[in-house]
Coordinates of C-alpha atoms and ligand atoms in Angstrom, one line a residue:
M1 CA 10.1 94.7 -158.0
S2 CA 11.1 96.2 -154.5
F3 CA 8.8 95.8 -151.5
T4 CA 8.7 95.6 -147.9
I5 CA 7.5 93.1 -145.3
H6 CA 7.0 93.9 -141.6
G7 CA 7.3 91.4 -138.6
L8 CA 8.2 91.4 -134.9
P9 CA 11.7 92.6 -134.5
V10 CA 13.3 90.3 -131.9
S11 CA 17.1 90.8 -132.5
S12 CA 18.5 94.0 -133.7
G13 CA 21.0 94.8 -136.4
I14 CA 21.3 95.2 -140.2
A15 CA 22.0 92.5 -142.5
I16 CA 22.2 92.4 -146.3
G17 CA 22.2 89.3 -148.3
R18 CA 20.5 86.7 -150.5
A19 CA 17.4 85.0 -149.4
H20 CA 18.0 81.1 -148.7
L21 CA 14.6 79.7 -148.6
V22 CA 14.2 76.5 -146.3
S23 CA 11.2 74.3 -146.9
H24 CA 9.3 73.3 -143.8
T25 CA 7.8 69.8 -143.0
S26 CA 3.9 69.7 -143.6
L27 CA 2.5 68.2 -140.4
E28 CA -0.4 67.0 -142.6
V29 CA -0.4 63.3 -142.1
S30 CA -2.7 60.7 -143.5
H31 CA -4.6 58.3 -141.3
Y32 CA -5.0 54.6 -142.2
A33 CA -6.1 51.6 -140.3
L34 CA -3.8 48.7 -139.8
P35 CA -4.6 44.9 -139.8
K36 CA -4.2 43.6 -136.3
H37 CA -1.1 41.4 -137.4
L38 CA 0.8 44.6 -138.4
V39 CA 0.3 46.5 -135.2
D40 CA 3.3 45.4 -133.5
E41 CA 5.5 46.0 -136.5
E42 CA 4.0 49.7 -136.4
V43 CA 4.9 50.0 -132.8
A44 CA 8.4 48.8 -133.5
R45 CA 8.6 51.5 -136.4
L46 CA 7.6 54.2 -134.1
D47 CA 10.0 53.1 -131.3
A48 CA 12.8 53.0 -134.0
A49 CA 11.9 56.5 -135.1
L50 CA 12.0 57.7 -131.5
H51 CA 15.2 56.1 -130.9
A52 CA 16.8 57.6 -134.0
T53 CA 15.5 61.1 -133.2
R54 CA 17.1 60.8 -129.6
E55 CA 20.2 59.9 -131.2
E56 CA 20.1 62.8 -133.7
L57 CA 19.4 65.3 -130.9
T58 CA 22.1 63.7 -128.6
D59 CA 24.6 63.9 -131.6
L60 CA 23.7 67.5 -132.1
R61 CA 24.6 68.3 -128.5
T62 CA 28.0 66.6 -129.0
H63 CA 28.7 68.6 -132.2
R64 CA 27.2 72.0 -131.3
P65 CA 29.3 75.0 -131.8
Q66 CA 31.2 75.8 -128.6
M67 CA 30.6 79.5 -128.5
A68 CA 26.8 78.9 -128.1
A69 CA 27.1 76.1 -125.6
A70 CA 24.9 77.2 -123.0
E71 CA 21.8 78.4 -124.8
F72 CA 21.9 75.3 -127.1
D73 CA 22.5 72.7 -124.5
A74 CA 19.3 74.0 -122.7
F75 CA 17.2 73.9 -125.9
L76 CA 18.4 70.4 -126.8
D77 CA 17.6 69.3 -123.2
L78 CA 14.1 70.6 -123.5
H79 CA 13.6 69.0 -126.9
L80 CA 15.1 65.7 -125.4
M81 CA 12.7 66.1 -122.6
I82 CA 9.7 66.6 -124.9
L83 CA 10.7 63.6 -127.0
G84 CA 10.8 61.4 -123.8
D85 CA 7.6 62.9 -122.4
E86 CA 4.9 60.2 -122.0
H87 CA 2.4 62.3 -123.7
I88 CA 4.3 62.0 -126.9
S89 CA 6.1 58.7 -127.0
H90 CA 4.1 56.4 -124.5
A91 CA 0.6 58.0 -125.5
A92 CA 1.3 57.6 -129.3
R93 CA 2.5 54.0 -128.7
E94 CA -0.7 53.2 -126.8
M95 CA -2.8 54.9 -129.5
V96 CA -1.3 52.7 -132.3
K97 CA -2.1 49.5 -130.3
A98 CA -5.6 50.6 -129.1
E99 CA -6.8 52.2 -132.4
Q100 CA -4.8 50.2 -134.7
C101 CA -3.6 53.1 -136.7
N102 CA -0.4 54.3 -138.2
A103 CA 2.4 55.8 -136.0
E104 CA 2.4 59.2 -137.9
W105 CA -1.4 59.8 -137.1
A106 CA -0.9 58.8 -133.4
L107 CA 1.9 61.1 -133.1
K108 CA 0.0 64.0 -134.8
T109 CA -2.9 63.4 -132.5
Q110 CA -0.9 63.4 -129.3
M111 CA 0.8 66.5 -130.5
D112 CA -2.4 68.3 -131.2
E113 CA -3.6 67.4 -127.7
L114 CA -0.4 68.8 -126.1
V115 CA -0.4 71.9 -128.3
A116 CA -3.9 72.6 -127.1
Q117 CA -2.8 72.4 -123.5
F118 CA 0.0 74.8 -124.1
E119 CA -2.2 77.1 -125.9
A120 CA -4.4 77.4 -122.8
F121 CA -1.6 78.7 -120.7
D122 CA -1.9 82.2 -119.4
D123 CA 1.7 82.9 -119.6
A124 CA 2.8 83.9 -123.1
Y125 CA 6.4 82.4 -122.6
L126 CA 4.8 79.0 -121.7
R127 CA 2.2 79.2 -124.5
E128 CA 5.2 79.7 -127.1
R129 CA 6.7 76.3 -125.9
K130 CA 4.0 74.6 -128.0
T131 CA 6.4 75.5 -130.8
D132 CA 9.0 73.1 -129.4
V133 CA 6.5 70.3 -129.2
I134 CA 5.7 70.8 -132.8
Q135 CA 9.2 71.0 -133.8
V136 CA 10.1 67.7 -132.0
V137 CA 7.2 66.1 -133.5
E138 CA 8.2 67.3 -137.0
R139 CA 11.5 65.9 -136.5
I140 CA 10.3 62.4 -135.6
L141 CA 7.8 62.5 -138.6
K142 CA 10.8 63.2 -140.8
V143 CA 12.5 60.2 -139.4
L144 CA 9.5 58.2 -139.9
G145 CA 9.3 59.4 -143.5
G146 CA 12.9 58.5 -143.9
H147 CA 14.3 62.0 -144.0
P148 CA 16.0 62.5 -140.8
G149 CA 17.1 66.0 -139.9
H150 CA 15.9 69.4 -140.9
V151 CA 19.0 71.0 -142.3
P152 CA 18.8 72.5 -145.7
P153 CA 21.8 71.9 -148.2
T154 CA 24.8 74.2 -147.6
P155 CA 24.0 77.3 -149.7
Q156 CA 26.6 78.1 -152.2
Q157 CA 28.0 81.2 -150.5
D158 CA 29.3 83.8 -152.9
T159 CA 27.4 86.3 -150.7
E160 CA 25.9 86.6 -147.3
M161 CA 22.8 84.5 -146.8
V162 CA 19.6 85.4 -145.1
L163 CA 17.7 82.2 -143.8
V164 CA 14.0 82.6 -144.7
A165 CA 11.8 79.9 -143.1
H166 CA 8.2 79.3 -142.0
D167 CA 9.6 78.3 -138.8
V168 CA 13.1 77.2 -137.4
S169 CA 13.7 75.2 -134.3
P170 CA 16.6 76.3 -131.9
A171 CA 18.1 72.9 -132.6
D172 CA 18.1 73.5 -136.3
L173 CA 19.8 76.8 -135.7
I174 CA 22.8 74.9 -134.2
Q175 CA 23.2 73.0 -137.5
L176 CA 22.6 76.2 -139.5
K177 CA 25.0 78.1 -137.6
P178 CA 28.2 77.0 -139.5
H179 CA 26.5 78.3 -142.6
Q180 CA 26.9 81.8 -141.2
F181 CA 23.6 83.0 -142.0
C182 CA 23.8 86.8 -141.7
A183 CA 19.9 87.1 -140.5
I184 CA 17.0 84.8 -139.5
L185 CA 13.4 85.5 -140.8
T186 CA 10.5 83.3 -139.9
D187 CA 6.8 83.4 -140.6
L188 CA 5.9 82.1 -137.2
G189 CA 6.9 82.9 -133.8
G190 CA 6.6 85.5 -131.0
A191 CA 8.8 87.7 -129.3
T192 CA 9.7 85.1 -126.5
S193 CA 9.9 82.2 -128.9
H194 CA 13.1 80.1 -128.6
T195 CA 14.2 81.0 -132.0
A196 CA 14.0 84.5 -130.9
I197 CA 16.1 84.0 -127.8
V198 CA 18.7 82.0 -129.7
A199 CA 19.0 84.5 -132.4
R200 CA 19.5 87.2 -129.7
G201 CA 22.0 85.0 -127.9
L202 CA 23.8 84.9 -131.4
N203 CA 23.6 88.4 -131.9
T204 CA 22.1 87.7 -135.4
P205 CA 19.5 90.1 -136.6
C206 CA 16.1 88.2 -136.5
I207 CA 12.5 89.0 -137.3
V208 CA 9.7 86.7 -136.5
G209 CA 6.0 86.7 -137.1
L210 CA 6.3 87.9 -140.8
H211 CA 3.4 85.5 -141.8
H212 CA 4.0 85.1 -145.5
A213 CA 7.8 85.9 -146.1
R214 CA 8.4 82.5 -147.3
E215 CA 5.6 82.9 -150.0
L216 CA 6.6 86.5 -151.0
I217 CA 10.4 86.1 -151.1
K218 CA 12.1 84.0 -153.8
D219 CA 15.4 82.0 -153.4
R220 CA 18.2 84.4 -153.9
D221 CA 16.1 87.6 -153.7
M222 CA 18.2 90.6 -152.4
L223 CA 17.2 91.4 -148.9
I224 CA 18.0 94.1 -146.5
V225 CA 16.9 93.0 -143.0
D226 CA 16.7 95.7 -140.2
G227 CA 16.4 93.6 -137.0
G228 CA 15.7 96.4 -134.8
Q229 CA 12.8 97.9 -136.7
G230 CA 11.4 94.5 -137.9
V231 CA 11.5 95.4 -141.6
V232 CA 12.7 93.4 -144.6
I233 CA 13.3 95.2 -147.9
V234 CA 13.1 92.9 -150.8
N235 CA 15.0 93.5 -153.9
P236 CA 16.0 97.1 -153.0
D237 CA 17.1 99.7 -155.5
K238 CA 20.8 101.0 -155.7
N239 CA 20.2 103.9 -153.6
L240 CA 18.6 102.1 -150.7
L241 CA 21.3 99.3 -150.9
A242 CA 24.0 101.9 -150.6
E243 CA 22.1 103.7 -147.7
Y244 CA 21.8 100.5 -145.7
K245 CA 25.4 99.5 -146.3
L246 CA 26.4 102.6 -144.7
R247 CA 24.1 102.0 -141.7
Q248 CA 25.2 98.5 -141.6
S249 CA 28.9 99.4 -141.2
E250 CA 28.1 101.9 -138.7
W251 CA 26.1 99.4 -136.8
Q252 CA 29.0 97.0 -136.9
L253 CA 31.4 99.4 -135.6
E254 CA 29.1 100.3 -132.8
R255 CA 28.8 96.6 -131.8
Q256 CA 32.5 96.4 -131.7
K257 CA 32.8 99.3 -129.6
L258 CA 30.2 98.1 -127.2
K259 CA 32.2 94.8 -126.3
R260 CA 34.8 97.2 -124.9
L261 CA 32.4 98.2 -122.2
K262 CA 32.0 94.9 -120.6
T263 CA 33.9 95.7 -117.6
A264 CA 33.4 99.5 -117.5
R265 CA 31.2 100.8 -114.8
A266 CA 27.7 102.2 -115.7
N267 CA 28.2 105.7 -114.5
T268 CA 26.3 108.8 -115.9
L269 CA 28.3 111.7 -117.0
D270 CA 28.0 113.3 -113.7
G271 CA 29.2 110.3 -111.9
T272 CA 25.9 108.6 -110.7
V273 CA 26.3 104.8 -110.5
V274 CA 23.6 102.7 -112.1
D275 CA 23.2 99.0 -111.4
L276 CA 22.8 96.7 -114.6
M277 CA 21.3 93.3 -113.9
A278 CA 20.3 90.5 -116.3
N279 CA 17.0 88.7 -116.8
I280 CA 17.3 84.8 -117.2
E281 CA 14.8 82.1 -117.6
M282 CA 17.2 79.0 -117.1
P283 CA 20.4 78.1 -115.3
T284 CA 22.3 77.8 -118.4
D285 CA 21.8 81.6 -119.1
V286 CA 24.5 82.2 -116.4
Q287 CA 27.2 82.3 -119.2
Q288 CA 25.5 85.2 -121.0
V289 CA 25.1 87.0 -117.9
K290 CA 29.0 86.9 -117.4
D291 CA 29.7 87.6 -121.2
N292 CA 27.8 90.8 -120.9
G293 CA 29.3 91.9 -117.5
A294 CA 26.1 92.1 -115.6
N295 CA 26.1 92.9 -111.9
G296 CA 24.0 89.9 -111.3
V297 CA 20.6 88.4 -112.0
G298 CA 17.8 90.9 -111.5
L299 CA 15.2 88.2 -112.4
F300 CA 15.3 84.6 -112.7
R301 CA 11.9 83.5 -114.1
S302 CA 11.9 80.3 -112.1
E303 CA 8.6 79.0 -113.9
F304 CA 10.9 77.9 -116.8
L305 CA 11.8 75.0 -114.6
F306 CA 8.2 73.7 -115.0
L307 CA 8.0 73.6 -118.7
N308 CA 5.9 70.7 -120.1
R309 CA 5.7 68.7 -117.0
D310 CA 3.1 66.7 -115.3
E311 CA 4.4 67.5 -112.0
L312 CA 6.4 70.1 -110.1
P313 CA 10.2 69.4 -110.1
D314 CA 10.8 68.1 -106.6
E315 CA 12.8 70.1 -103.8
E316 CA 16.1 68.3 -104.7
E317 CA 15.8 69.2 -108.5
Q318 CA 15.0 72.8 -107.8
Y319 CA 17.7 73.0 -105.2
Q320 CA 20.2 71.9 -107.6
A321 CA 19.1 74.5 -110.3
Y322 CA 19.2 77.5 -107.9
R323 CA 22.4 76.3 -106.5
A324 CA 24.1 76.0 -110.0
V325 CA 22.9 79.6 -110.8
L326 CA 24.3 81.0 -107.3
Q327 CA 27.6 79.1 -107.5
G328 CA 27.9 80.1 -111.2
L329 CA 27.6 83.7 -110.2
K330 CA 29.7 83.5 -107.1
D331 CA 28.8 86.5 -104.9
K332 CA 26.9 88.4 -107.4
P333 CA 23.3 88.9 -106.3
V334 CA 20.9 86.5 -107.8
T335 CA 17.3 87.3 -107.7
I336 CA 15.0 84.4 -108.1
R337 CA 11.4 85.0 -108.5
T338 CA 8.9 82.4 -107.0
Y339 CA 6.5 80.6 -109.3
D340 CA 4.7 82.9 -111.7
L341 CA 2.5 80.3 -112.9
G342 CA -1.2 80.7 -114.1
A343 CA -4.0 78.3 -114.1
D344 CA -2.0 75.6 -115.3
K345 CA -3.5 72.4 -116.3
Q346 CA -0.2 70.6 -116.6
L347 CA 0.3 70.7 -112.9
K348 CA -1.3 67.8 -110.9
G349 CA -3.6 68.9 -108.3
V350 CA -3.9 72.3 -109.8
T351 CA -6.3 71.9 -112.4
R352 CA -8.5 75.0 -112.0
V353 CA -9.3 76.7 -115.2
A354 CA -9.9 80.3 -114.7
S355 CA -12.3 82.2 -117.0
N356 CA -10.0 85.2 -117.2
P357 CA -6.7 83.8 -116.5
A358 CA -4.6 87.1 -116.3
L359 CA -7.1 88.1 -113.4
G360 CA -7.3 84.5 -111.9
L361 CA -5.3 82.3 -109.5
R362 CA -1.7 82.9 -110.8
A363 CA 1.7 83.8 -109.4
I364 CA 1.6 84.4 -105.7
R365 CA -2.3 83.8 -105.4
L366 CA -1.6 80.2 -106.6
C367 CA 1.2 79.7 -104.3
L368 CA -0.8 80.9 -101.3
A369 CA -3.6 78.8 -102.3
E370 CA -1.3 75.7 -102.8
P371 CA 1.0 76.2 -99.6
Q372 CA 2.7 72.8 -100.3
L373 CA 3.9 73.8 -103.7
F374 CA 5.1 77.0 -102.4
R375 CA 6.8 75.5 -99.4
T376 CA 8.8 73.2 -101.7
Q377 CA 10.1 76.0 -103.7
L378 CA 11.0 78.1 -100.6
R379 CA 12.8 75.0 -99.0
A380 CA 14.8 74.5 -102.3
L381 CA 15.6 78.3 -102.4
L382 CA 16.6 78.7 -98.8
R383 CA 18.8 75.6 -98.9
A384 CA 20.5 76.9 -101.8
S385 CA 20.9 80.3 -100.2
V386 CA 24.3 79.2 -98.5
Y387 CA 26.0 79.0 -101.9
G388 CA 25.8 82.6 -103.0
N389 CA 24.1 86.0 -102.7
L390 CA 20.4 85.0 -103.0
K391 CA 17.4 87.3 -103.0
I392 CA 13.7 86.1 -103.3
L393 CA 11.3 88.0 -105.6
V394 CA 7.5 87.5 -105.2
P395 CA 5.3 88.3 -108.3
M396 CA 1.9 89.7 -108.3
L397 CA 1.4 90.9 -104.7
S398 CA -1.6 93.2 -104.6
G399 CA -1.1 94.2 -100.8
A400 CA -0.4 93.7 -97.0
S401 CA -2.4 90.5 -96.6
E402 CA -0.6 88.6 -99.3
I403 CA 2.7 90.0 -98.1
N404 CA 2.0 88.9 -94.6
Q405 CA 1.0 85.4 -95.7
T406 CA 4.1 85.2 -97.9
L407 CA 6.4 86.1 -95.1
Q408 CA 4.7 83.7 -92.8
Q409 CA 5.3 80.9 -95.2
I410 CA 8.9 81.8 -95.3
D411 CA 9.3 81.9 -91.7
L412 CA 7.7 78.4 -91.3
V413 CA 10.0 77.1 -94.0
K414 CA 13.0 78.5 -91.9
Q415 CA 11.8 77.1 -88.7
E416 CA 11.3 73.6 -90.3
L417 CA 14.8 73.8 -91.8
A418 CA 16.2 74.8 -88.5
A419 CA 14.6 71.9 -86.7
Q420 CA 16.1 69.7 -89.2
N421 CA 19.6 71.3 -88.9
I422 CA 19.5 72.0 -92.6
P423 CA 21.7 75.2 -93.1
Y424 CA 20.2 78.4 -94.8
R425 CA 20.9 82.0 -94.8
E426 CA 18.8 83.9 -92.3
D427 CA 19.3 87.3 -94.1
V428 CA 18.0 86.5 -97.5
P429 CA 16.3 89.7 -98.7
I430 CA 12.6 89.4 -99.8
G431 CA 11.2 91.5 -102.4
G432 CA 7.9 92.2 -104.2
M433 CA 7.2 92.8 -107.7
I434 CA 5.1 95.9 -108.5
E435 CA 2.9 94.7 -111.3
I436 CA -0.6 95.4 -110.1
P437 CA -1.8 99.2 -110.1
A438 CA -3.0 98.6 -106.3
A439 CA 0.4 97.8 -105.3
A440 CA 1.9 100.8 -107.1
L441 CA -0.8 103.1 -105.5
A442 CA -0.7 101.6 -102.0
L443 CA 3.0 101.1 -101.4
G444 CA 3.1 101.2 -97.7
A445 CA 3.0 97.6 -96.8
F446 CA 5.5 96.9 -99.5
I447 CA 7.9 99.5 -98.0
K448 CA 7.4 98.5 -94.5
K449 CA 7.6 94.8 -94.9
L450 CA 9.9 94.1 -97.7
D451 CA 13.6 94.5 -98.6
F452 CA 13.2 95.5 -102.2
L453 CA 11.0 96.3 -105.0
S454 CA 11.2 95.3 -108.6
I455 CA 8.7 96.9 -111.1
G456 CA 7.3 94.4 -113.7
T457 CA 6.3 96.9 -116.4
N458 CA 4.9 94.4 -118.7
D459 CA 2.1 93.3 -116.3
L460 CA 1.9 96.9 -114.7
I461 CA 1.1 98.2 -118.2
Q462 CA -1.4 95.4 -119.0
Y463 CA -3.3 95.9 -115.9
T464 CA -3.2 99.7 -115.7
L465 CA -4.4 100.1 -119.4
A466 CA -6.7 96.9 -119.3
I467 CA -4.9 95.4 -122.2
D468 CA -4.3 91.9 -122.6
R469 CA -0.5 91.9 -123.3
T470 CA -0.9 88.6 -125.4
D471 CA -3.7 89.9 -127.5
E472 CA -2.6 91.1 -130.9
E473 CA -5.9 92.9 -131.6
V474 CA -5.1 95.4 -128.7
A475 CA -1.4 95.5 -129.0
H476 CA -1.3 98.9 -130.4
L477 CA -2.9 100.1 -127.3
Y478 CA 0.1 98.8 -125.2
D479 CA 1.9 102.1 -124.5
P480 CA 4.6 102.3 -121.8
L481 CA 4.5 106.2 -122.4
H482 CA 0.8 106.6 -121.2
P483 CA 0.7 109.3 -118.6
A484 CA -0.8 106.9 -116.1
I485 CA 2.0 104.5 -116.4
L486 CA 4.7 107.3 -116.2
G487 CA 2.9 108.6 -113.1
L488 CA 2.9 105.3 -111.5
L489 CA 6.5 104.6 -112.4
S490 CA 7.6 107.8 -111.0
H491 CA 5.4 107.5 -107.9
V492 CA 6.9 104.0 -107.1
I493 CA 10.6 105.0 -107.7
A494 CA 10.2 108.2 -105.8
T495 CA 8.5 106.5 -102.7
A496 CA 11.1 103.7 -102.8
N497 CA 14.1 106.1 -103.1
K498 CA 12.8 108.3 -100.3
A499 CA 12.3 105.2 -98.1
E500 CA 15.8 104.0 -99.2
I501 CA 14.4 100.7 -100.3
P502 CA 16.2 99.6 -103.6
V503 CA 13.9 99.5 -106.6
S504 CA 14.5 98.2 -110.0
V505 CA 12.7 97.8 -113.4
C506 CA 12.7 94.2 -114.7
G507 CA 10.1 94.5 -117.5
E508 CA 10.9 94.9 -121.1
M509 CA 11.0 98.7 -120.7
A510 CA 14.2 98.4 -119.0
G511 CA 16.1 97.1 -121.8
E512 CA 14.6 99.4 -124.4
L513 CA 17.0 102.2 -125.4
I514 CA 14.2 104.7 -126.0
Y515 CA 13.3 104.6 -122.4
T516 CA 16.9 104.5 -120.6
R517 CA 17.1 108.3 -120.1
L518 CA 13.6 108.7 -119.2
L519 CA 14.0 106.0 -116.4
L520 CA 17.1 107.5 -115.3
G521 CA 15.4 111.0 -115.1
I522 CA 12.6 109.4 -113.2
G523 CA 15.3 108.2 -110.6
L524 CA 15.7 104.7 -111.4
R525 CA 19.0 103.4 -110.5
Q526 CA 18.8 99.7 -111.2
F527 CA 17.7 97.9 -114.4
S528 CA 17.2 94.3 -115.3
M529 CA 17.1 93.2 -118.7
H530 CA 17.9 90.4 -121.2
P531 CA 21.7 90.1 -121.2
A532 CA 22.1 91.1 -124.9
Q533 CA 20.6 94.4 -124.2
L534 CA 22.9 95.3 -121.4
L535 CA 25.9 96.8 -123.2
G536 CA 23.9 99.2 -125.3
T537 CA 22.0 100.2 -122.2
K538 CA 25.2 100.8 -120.5
Q539 CA 26.7 103.0 -123.5
R540 CA 23.4 105.0 -123.2
I541 CA 23.8 105.6 -119.5
L542 CA 27.6 106.7 -120.1
T543 CA 26.5 109.3 -122.4
T544 CA 23.8 110.8 -120.2
S545 CA 23.9 113.9 -117.8
L546 CA 21.3 113.7 -115.2
P547 CA 21.3 117.6 -114.7
E548 CA 20.8 118.0 -118.4
I549 CA 18.0 115.6 -118.9
A550 CA 15.9 116.7 -115.7
P551 CA 14.1 119.6 -117.3
L552 CA 13.0 117.5 -120.3
V553 CA 12.0 114.4 -118.2
Q554 CA 9.7 116.9 -116.0
R555 CA 7.9 118.2 -119.0
I556 CA 7.4 114.7 -120.2
L557 CA 5.9 113.7 -116.9
R558 CA 3.6 116.8 -117.0
A559 CA 2.4 116.3 -120.5
D560 CA -0.7 114.6 -121.4
D561 CA -0.8 114.7 -125.1
P562 CA 0.8 111.4 -126.6
L563 CA 2.1 113.2 -129.6
K564 CA 3.8 115.8 -127.3
I565 CA 5.2 113.1 -125.2
R566 CA 6.8 111.4 -128.2
E567 CA 8.3 114.5 -129.4
L568 CA 9.8 115.2 -126.0
L569 CA 11.1 111.9 -125.7
D570 CA 12.7 112.1 -129.0
K571 CA 14.4 115.3 -127.8
L572 CA 15.5 113.7 -124.7
N573 CA 17.3 110.8 -126.7
T574 CA 19.0 113.3 -129.0
L575 CA 20.5 115.5 -126.3
Ligands
PEP1 C1 6.8 91.9 -115.9 O1 5.5 91.7 -115.8 O2 7.2 92.9 -116.4 C2 7.6 90.9 -115.7 C3 9.0 91.1 -115.6 O3 7.3 89.7 -115.4 P1 6.8 88.6 -116.7 O4 7.2 89.3 -117.9 O5 7.5 87.5 -116.4 O6 5.4 88.6 -116.5
MG2 MG1 4.8 89.9 -114.7

């Protein structure tokens, strides 16, 4: 019987193949009390499992596929870091001793505590790191149970195989890679999960958040995976299969063609130059930035460096990370955003818990409330500035007072560095993110005091429409095409253009092809997006004529009926 399942599309493309189901480790572990004389033995058993797991991960690092080096190394480093985190290893060891319980129980208890802390994060990306914690603990539990590694037996490949799993860790993807799965489907995960990021990096169609795919799909079922739409068709009939085979070959051809655009300039048909930049989360993403021919980094979410840590990385560690990115990209611009952290319990000394974290002490508010934290990052950034073309971007600014305080802190740090004879670039541009409606509506101070603007549509939409971007219950109301959003976007872009201050969009909207022409028509000339979305966007730009799209874009901006707006947008995209 044929049926379809819907999930979250995270990596586009069409794949057709047979299902290969991967079993997942149950984290249900039993609890038993140990007699006192067996406690030391249990601690030794736990230590041996931790050691073996470390070896397993290190071994993976040595044998990972060359083509995916940067992404995978970063994930393995993160998993190794979690493995070494005292909340896992030390705390579990202490619990076995104190409570005389089995190692599995101690590990599971510590994991639950850590996961609860991650779940309290305001930031969706950080919240998803709980999956990494679970994956590492799963790995240790498998070793404790005498079944090291997650890798399923190699499927007999007489045809392409689609991996169907409850969840897959990025580390497992490394091992699965040689099996050449043509698509990845998981029950768990969100759009910013590591699995999604790796799959995107591998250019493998991927759908996450399918909930019950592993129950509904049987091993060797025929599957059509449409990664762009987030749709899986199980056991399609002959006609559907033929139709998707055609679509698949069209898509493959398209992908091949896109590669040729890597070095092409992103000009519209009428010769207007568009600047395409990349969003990155970690220094190792630099390779992808280069591979996709980005003009530089439009957004480096520096808070990634804080994942799963008790303390902030010190100045030296941050300096090394920023320097690596700047040197890796030579003279290309690298826009590093200062901490966009929320009420984060993991950070020592920053333990306030907000009743409404999205509206609480986050991002620049937190930095100004904790000047020492901020100054450490600013010192690291300015020290690194001599190694490339750095731009500093400040998130969540609401108006003049925060801008003034921020600039004051930057000046103080510069004076401090000068007094210590530490070199830095005096002319590092300072930019502000436009994410709060108040900022978008009262741009005066931003234009006067800052060097560039970057519109964070993810948050701007969240705050304008009063929709928690992380809450599934209201996800259907999250609408980039709402007239209020389009009005704010065109106001900010027109005001910045008139004042001749550079403005970009670095939220998800910038990388979604359906909005490329609309944004161009509104006047946007700089886009920043996930590197994998870059060449597709470039292609769309190359086939766009600004004079031709102008009348339709104006009609969209004047419309207030959602259906009419969609209809006009469709027209715009088929011109
Ligand atoms: C945004 O809000 O659009 C943005 C780019 O920042 P983040 O997604 O990291 O909040
Ligand atoms: Mg934001």
